[in-house]
PDB file of C-alpha atoms and ligand atoms in Angstrom:
ATOM      1  CA  MET F 203     119.257  83.924  72.510  1.00  0.00           C
ATOM      2  CA  ALA F 204     122.279  83.176  74.839  1.00  0.00           C
ATOM      3  CA  ASP F 205     123.540  79.465  74.913  1.00  0.00           C
ATOM      4  CA  SER F 206     122.521  79.190  78.547  1.00  0.00           C
ATOM      5  CA  GLN F 207     119.726  81.020  80.619  1.00  0.00           C
ATOM      6  CA  PRO F 208     120.661  81.314  84.225  1.00  0.00           C
ATOM      7  CA  ASP F 209     117.160  80.868  85.599  1.00  0.00           C
ATOM      8  CA  CYS F 210     116.433  77.745  83.219  1.00  0.00           C
ATOM      9  CA  LEU F 211     116.045  74.546  84.970  1.00  0.00           C
ATOM     10  CA  PHE F 212     117.234  72.612  81.996  1.00  0.00           C
ATOM     11  CA  CYS F 213     120.253  74.800  81.447  1.00  0.00           C
ATOM     12  CA  ARG F 214     121.076  74.131  85.131  1.00  0.00           C
ATOM     13  CA  ILE F 215     120.842  70.451  84.535  1.00  0.00           C
ATOM     14  CA  LEU F 216     123.154  70.728  81.534  1.00  0.00           C
ATOM     15  CA  GLU F 217     125.728  72.740  83.596  1.00  0.00           C
ATOM     16  CA  GLY F 218     125.505  69.982  86.325  1.00  0.00           C
ATOM     17  CA  ASP F 219     124.036  72.381  88.815  1.00  0.00           C
ATOM     18  CA  ALA F 220     120.977  70.384  89.070  1.00  0.00           C
ATOM     19  CA  PRO F 221     120.678  66.527  89.245  1.00  0.00           C
ATOM     20  CA  SER F 222     119.571  64.416  86.428  1.00  0.00           C
ATOM     21  CA  THR F 223     119.773  60.794  85.315  1.00  0.00           C
ATOM     22  CA  GLU F 224     121.468  60.600  82.133  1.00  0.00           C
ATOM     23  CA  VAL F 225     120.254  58.250  79.211  1.00  0.00           C
ATOM     24  CA  LEU F 226     122.475  59.666  76.362  1.00  0.00           C
ATOM     25  CA  SER F 227     124.743  62.490  75.837  1.00  0.00           C
ATOM     26  CA  THR F 228     125.928  63.882  72.576  1.00  0.00           C
ATOM     27  CA  ASP F 229     127.821  67.011  71.515  1.00  0.00           C
ATOM     28  CA  ASN F 230     124.769  69.166  71.053  1.00  0.00           C
ATOM     29  CA  THR F 231     121.969  67.163  72.771  1.00  0.00           C
ATOM     30  CA  TYR F 232     121.400  65.626  76.364  1.00  0.00           C
ATOM     31  CA  ALA F 233     118.807  63.011  77.145  1.00  0.00           C
ATOM     32  CA  PHE F 234     117.688  62.339  80.853  1.00  0.00           C
ATOM     33  CA  ARG F 235     114.921  60.529  82.462  1.00  0.00           C
ATOM     34  CA  ASP F 236     111.770  62.480  83.319  1.00  0.00           C
ATOM     35  CA  ILE F 237     111.387  63.003  87.126  1.00  0.00           C
ATOM     36  CA  ASN F 238     107.566  62.234  86.860  1.00  0.00           C
ATOM     37  CA  PRO F 239     107.431  59.491  84.184  1.00  0.00           C
ATOM     38  CA  MET F 240     104.117  58.889  82.443  1.00  0.00           C
ATOM     39  CA  ALA F 241     105.322  55.581  80.922  1.00  0.00           C
ATOM     40  CA  PRO F 242     107.753  52.848  81.551  1.00  0.00           C
ATOM     41  CA  THR F 243     110.284  54.863  79.337  1.00  0.00           C
ATOM     42  CA  HIS F 244     109.905  58.647  79.627  1.00  0.00           C
ATOM     43  CA  VAL F 245     112.962  60.431  78.437  1.00  0.00           C
ATOM     44  CA  LEU F 246     113.562  64.150  77.647  1.00  0.00           C
ATOM     45  CA  VAL F 247     115.901  65.042  74.891  1.00  0.00           C
ATOM     46  CA  ILE F 248     117.071  68.550  75.031  1.00  0.00           C
ATOM     47  CA  PRO F 249     119.556  70.878  72.988  1.00  0.00           C
ATOM     48  CA  ARG F 250     122.498  71.954  74.854  1.00  0.00           C
ATOM     49  CA  ARG F 251     121.866  75.460  73.553  1.00  0.00           C
ATOM     50  CA  HIS F 252     118.975  77.202  75.151  1.00  0.00           C
ATOM     51  CA  VAL F 253     115.802  77.589  72.950  1.00  0.00           C
ATOM     52  CA  THR F 254     112.587  78.309  74.447  1.00  0.00           C
ATOM     53  CA  ASP F 255     110.186  76.112  72.809  1.00  0.00           C
ATOM     54  CA  ALA F 256     109.110  74.620  69.424  1.00  0.00           C
ATOM     55  CA  ALA F 257     107.281  77.914  68.633  1.00  0.00           C
ATOM     56  CA  ALA F 258     110.696  79.549  68.867  1.00  0.00           C
ATOM     57  CA  VAL F 259     112.181  77.026  66.319  1.00  0.00           C
ATOM     58  CA  GLY F 260     113.042  78.468  62.892  1.00  0.00           C
ATOM     59  CA  ALA F 261     114.979  77.400  59.876  1.00  0.00           C
ATOM     60  CA  GLU F 262     118.262  78.258  61.597  1.00  0.00           C
ATOM     61  CA  HIS F 263     117.515  75.489  64.146  1.00  0.00           C
ATOM     62  CA  GLY F 264     117.313  72.552  61.455  1.00  0.00           C
ATOM     63  CA  GLY F 265     120.553  71.068  62.352  1.00  0.00           C
ATOM     64  CA  ILE F 266     119.912  70.866  66.147  1.00  0.00           C
ATOM     65  CA  LEU F 267     116.381  69.558  65.482  1.00  0.00           C
ATOM     66  CA  ALA F 268     117.802  66.700  63.324  1.00  0.00           C
ATOM     67  CA  GLU F 269     120.205  65.886  66.127  1.00  0.00           C
ATOM     68  CA  MET F 270     117.401  65.650  68.653  1.00  0.00           C
ATOM     69  CA  PHE F 271     115.385  63.304  66.545  1.00  0.00           C
ATOM     70  CA  ASP F 272     118.661  61.296  66.043  1.00  0.00           C
ATOM     71  CA  SER F 273     118.958  61.234  69.867  1.00  0.00           C
ATOM     72  CA  ALA F 274     115.365  60.255  70.443  1.00  0.00           C
ATOM     73  CA  ARG F 275     115.934  57.207  68.008  1.00  0.00           C
ATOM     74  CA  GLN F 276     119.031  56.144  69.751  1.00  0.00           C
ATOM     75  CA  VAL F 277     117.186  56.367  73.093  1.00  0.00           C
ATOM     76  CA  ALA F 278     114.292  54.288  71.738  1.00  0.00           C
ATOM     77  CA  ASP F 279     116.856  51.782  70.600  1.00  0.00           C
ATOM     78  CA  GLN F 280     118.694  51.680  73.739  1.00  0.00           C
ATOM     79  CA  GLU F 281     115.373  51.376  75.654  1.00  0.00           C
ATOM     80  CA  GLY F 282     114.259  48.493  73.632  1.00  0.00           C
ATOM     81  CA  LEU F 283     111.146  50.263  72.150  1.00  0.00           C
ATOM     82  CA  ALA F 284     110.808  48.050  69.059  1.00  0.00           C
ATOM     83  CA  GLY F 285     107.010  48.007  69.298  1.00  0.00           C
ATOM     84  CA  GLY F 286     106.944  51.772  68.959  1.00  0.00           C
ATOM     85  CA  TYR F 287     106.878  55.016  70.941  1.00  0.00           C
ATOM     86  CA  ARG F 288     105.649  58.630  71.055  1.00  0.00           C
ATOM     87  CA  LEU F 289     107.378  61.812  70.661  1.00  0.00           C
ATOM     88  CA  VAL F 290     105.905  64.978  72.031  1.00  0.00           C
ATOM     89  CA  PHE F 291     106.648  68.698  71.943  1.00  0.00           C
ATOM     90  CA  ASN F 292     104.345  70.701  74.386  1.00  0.00           C
ATOM     91  CA  VAL F 293     103.870  74.501  73.590  1.00  0.00           C
ATOM     92  CA  GLY F 294     102.022  76.788  75.716  1.00  0.00           C
ATOM     93  CA  ASP F 295      99.765  76.597  78.457  1.00  0.00           C
ATOM     94  CA  ASP F 296      96.963  74.625  76.883  1.00  0.00           C
ATOM     95  CA  SER F 297      99.458  71.800  76.160  1.00  0.00           C
ATOM     96  CA  GLY F 298     100.595  71.889  79.840  1.00  0.00           C
ATOM     97  CA  ASN F 299     104.033  73.012  79.016  1.00  0.00           C
ATOM     98  CA  THR F 300     105.994  73.966  82.249  1.00  0.00           C
ATOM     99  CA  VAL F 301     109.738  74.092  81.425  1.00  0.00           C
ATOM    100  CA  PRO F 302     110.722  76.853  79.024  1.00  0.00           C
ATOM    101  CA  HIS F 303     113.616  75.052  77.509  1.00  0.00           C
ATOM    102  CA  LEU F 304     112.922  72.933  74.267  1.00  0.00           C
ATOM    103  CA  HIS F 305     112.448  69.174  75.118  1.00  0.00           C
ATOM    104  CA  LEU F 306     111.298  66.253  73.162  1.00  0.00           C
ATOM    105  CA  HIS F 307     109.534  63.813  75.279  1.00  0.00           C
ATOM    106  CA  VAL F 308     110.183  60.039  74.343  1.00  0.00           C
ATOM    107  CA  LEU F 309     107.547  57.975  75.883  1.00  0.00           C
ATOM    108  CA  GLY F 310     107.279  54.039  75.408  1.00  0.00           C
ATOM    109  CA  GLY F 311     106.846  50.826  77.056  1.00  0.00           C
ATOM    110  CA  ARG F 312     103.081  50.826  77.075  1.00  0.00           C
ATOM    111  CA  ARG F 313     100.250  51.512  74.462  1.00  0.00           C
ATOM    112  CA  PHE F 314      99.053  55.067  74.172  1.00  0.00           C
ATOM    113  CA  GLY F 315      95.456  56.192  73.471  1.00  0.00           C
ATOM    114  CA  TRP F 316      94.582  58.535  70.565  1.00  0.00           C
ATOM    115  CA  PRO F 317      93.521  61.324  70.798  1.00  0.00           C
ATOM    116  CA  PRO F 318      95.795  62.290  73.744  1.00  0.00           C
ATOM    117  CA  GLY F 319      94.333  63.505  76.990  1.00  0.00           C
TER     118      GLY F 319
HETATM  119  P1  AMP C 629     106.427  69.896  79.708  1.00  0.00           P
HETATM  120  O1  AMP C 629     105.223  69.792  80.390  1.00  0.00           O
HETATM  121  O2  AMP C 629     106.439  69.549  78.192  1.00  0.00           O
HETATM  122  O3  AMP C 629     107.143  71.315  79.867  1.00  0.00           O
HETATM  123  O4  AMP C 629     107.336  68.961  80.315  1.00  0.00           O
HETATM  124  C1  AMP C 629     108.328  69.099  81.191  1.00  0.00           C
HETATM  125  C2  AMP C 629     108.670  67.884  81.983  1.00  0.00           C
HETATM  126  O5  AMP C 629     109.852  67.975  82.786  1.00  0.00           O
HETATM  127  C3  AMP C 629     107.591  67.275  82.816  1.00  0.00           C
HETATM  128  O6  AMP C 629     107.364  66.032  82.322  1.00  0.00           O
HETATM  129  C4  AMP C 629     108.342  67.055  84.243  1.00  0.00           C
HETATM  130  O7  AMP C 629     108.124  65.920  84.817  1.00  0.00           O
HETATM  131  C5  AMP C 629     109.810  67.272  83.614  1.00  0.00           C
HETATM  132  N1  AMP C 629     110.794  67.648  84.795  1.00  0.00           N
HETATM  133  C6  AMP C 629     110.588  68.766  85.531  1.00  0.00           C
HETATM  134  N2  AMP C 629     111.591  68.986  86.293  1.00  0.00           N
HETATM  135  C7  AMP C 629     112.399  67.816  86.115  1.00  0.00           C
HETATM  136  C8  AMP C 629     113.751  67.463  86.589  1.00  0.00           C
HETATM  137  N3  AMP C 629     114.374  68.268  87.485  1.00  0.00           N
HETATM  138  N4  AMP C 629     114.253  66.386  86.132  1.00  0.00           N
HETATM  139  C9  AMP C 629     113.726  65.684  85.123  1.00  0.00           C
HETATM  140  N5  AMP C 629     112.447  66.028  84.636  1.00  0.00           N
HETATM  141  C10 AMP C 629     111.887  67.035  85.114  1.00  0.00           C
HETATM  142 ZN1   ZN C 630     117.573  76.457  79.184  1.00  0.00          ZN
END
């Protein structure tokens, strides 16, 4: 897979061709506010290199996954989510996945139900 996909919304955000509100930027990840937040904090953490979704993740992605989780923890710290937060990867139509560039949802600032809707 190429580092960037020309028709991918999140690749365009990474290249500055589409707007976003930055929360955290690292060498290999970028975190920005979800445009349609489902909680007081709703941030998406993405790899700078295009990966389609969590089902496309293999052993070779171990490093970038660890960096995504590290960024998610930094986002939670920055956002003051000391009471807890939820991390979500959606995969496929049944999950509601809409953007085919791997993204980790960081949701917090309210209580969440379980099971999820
Ligand atoms: P998913 O349903 O897991 O594919 O999540 C995709 C998320 O991207 C949704 O929560 C959308 O609200 C969010 N989203 C879509 N377009 C943008 C955008 N331009 N900037 C920020 N978030 C976006
Ligand atoms: Zn992409």
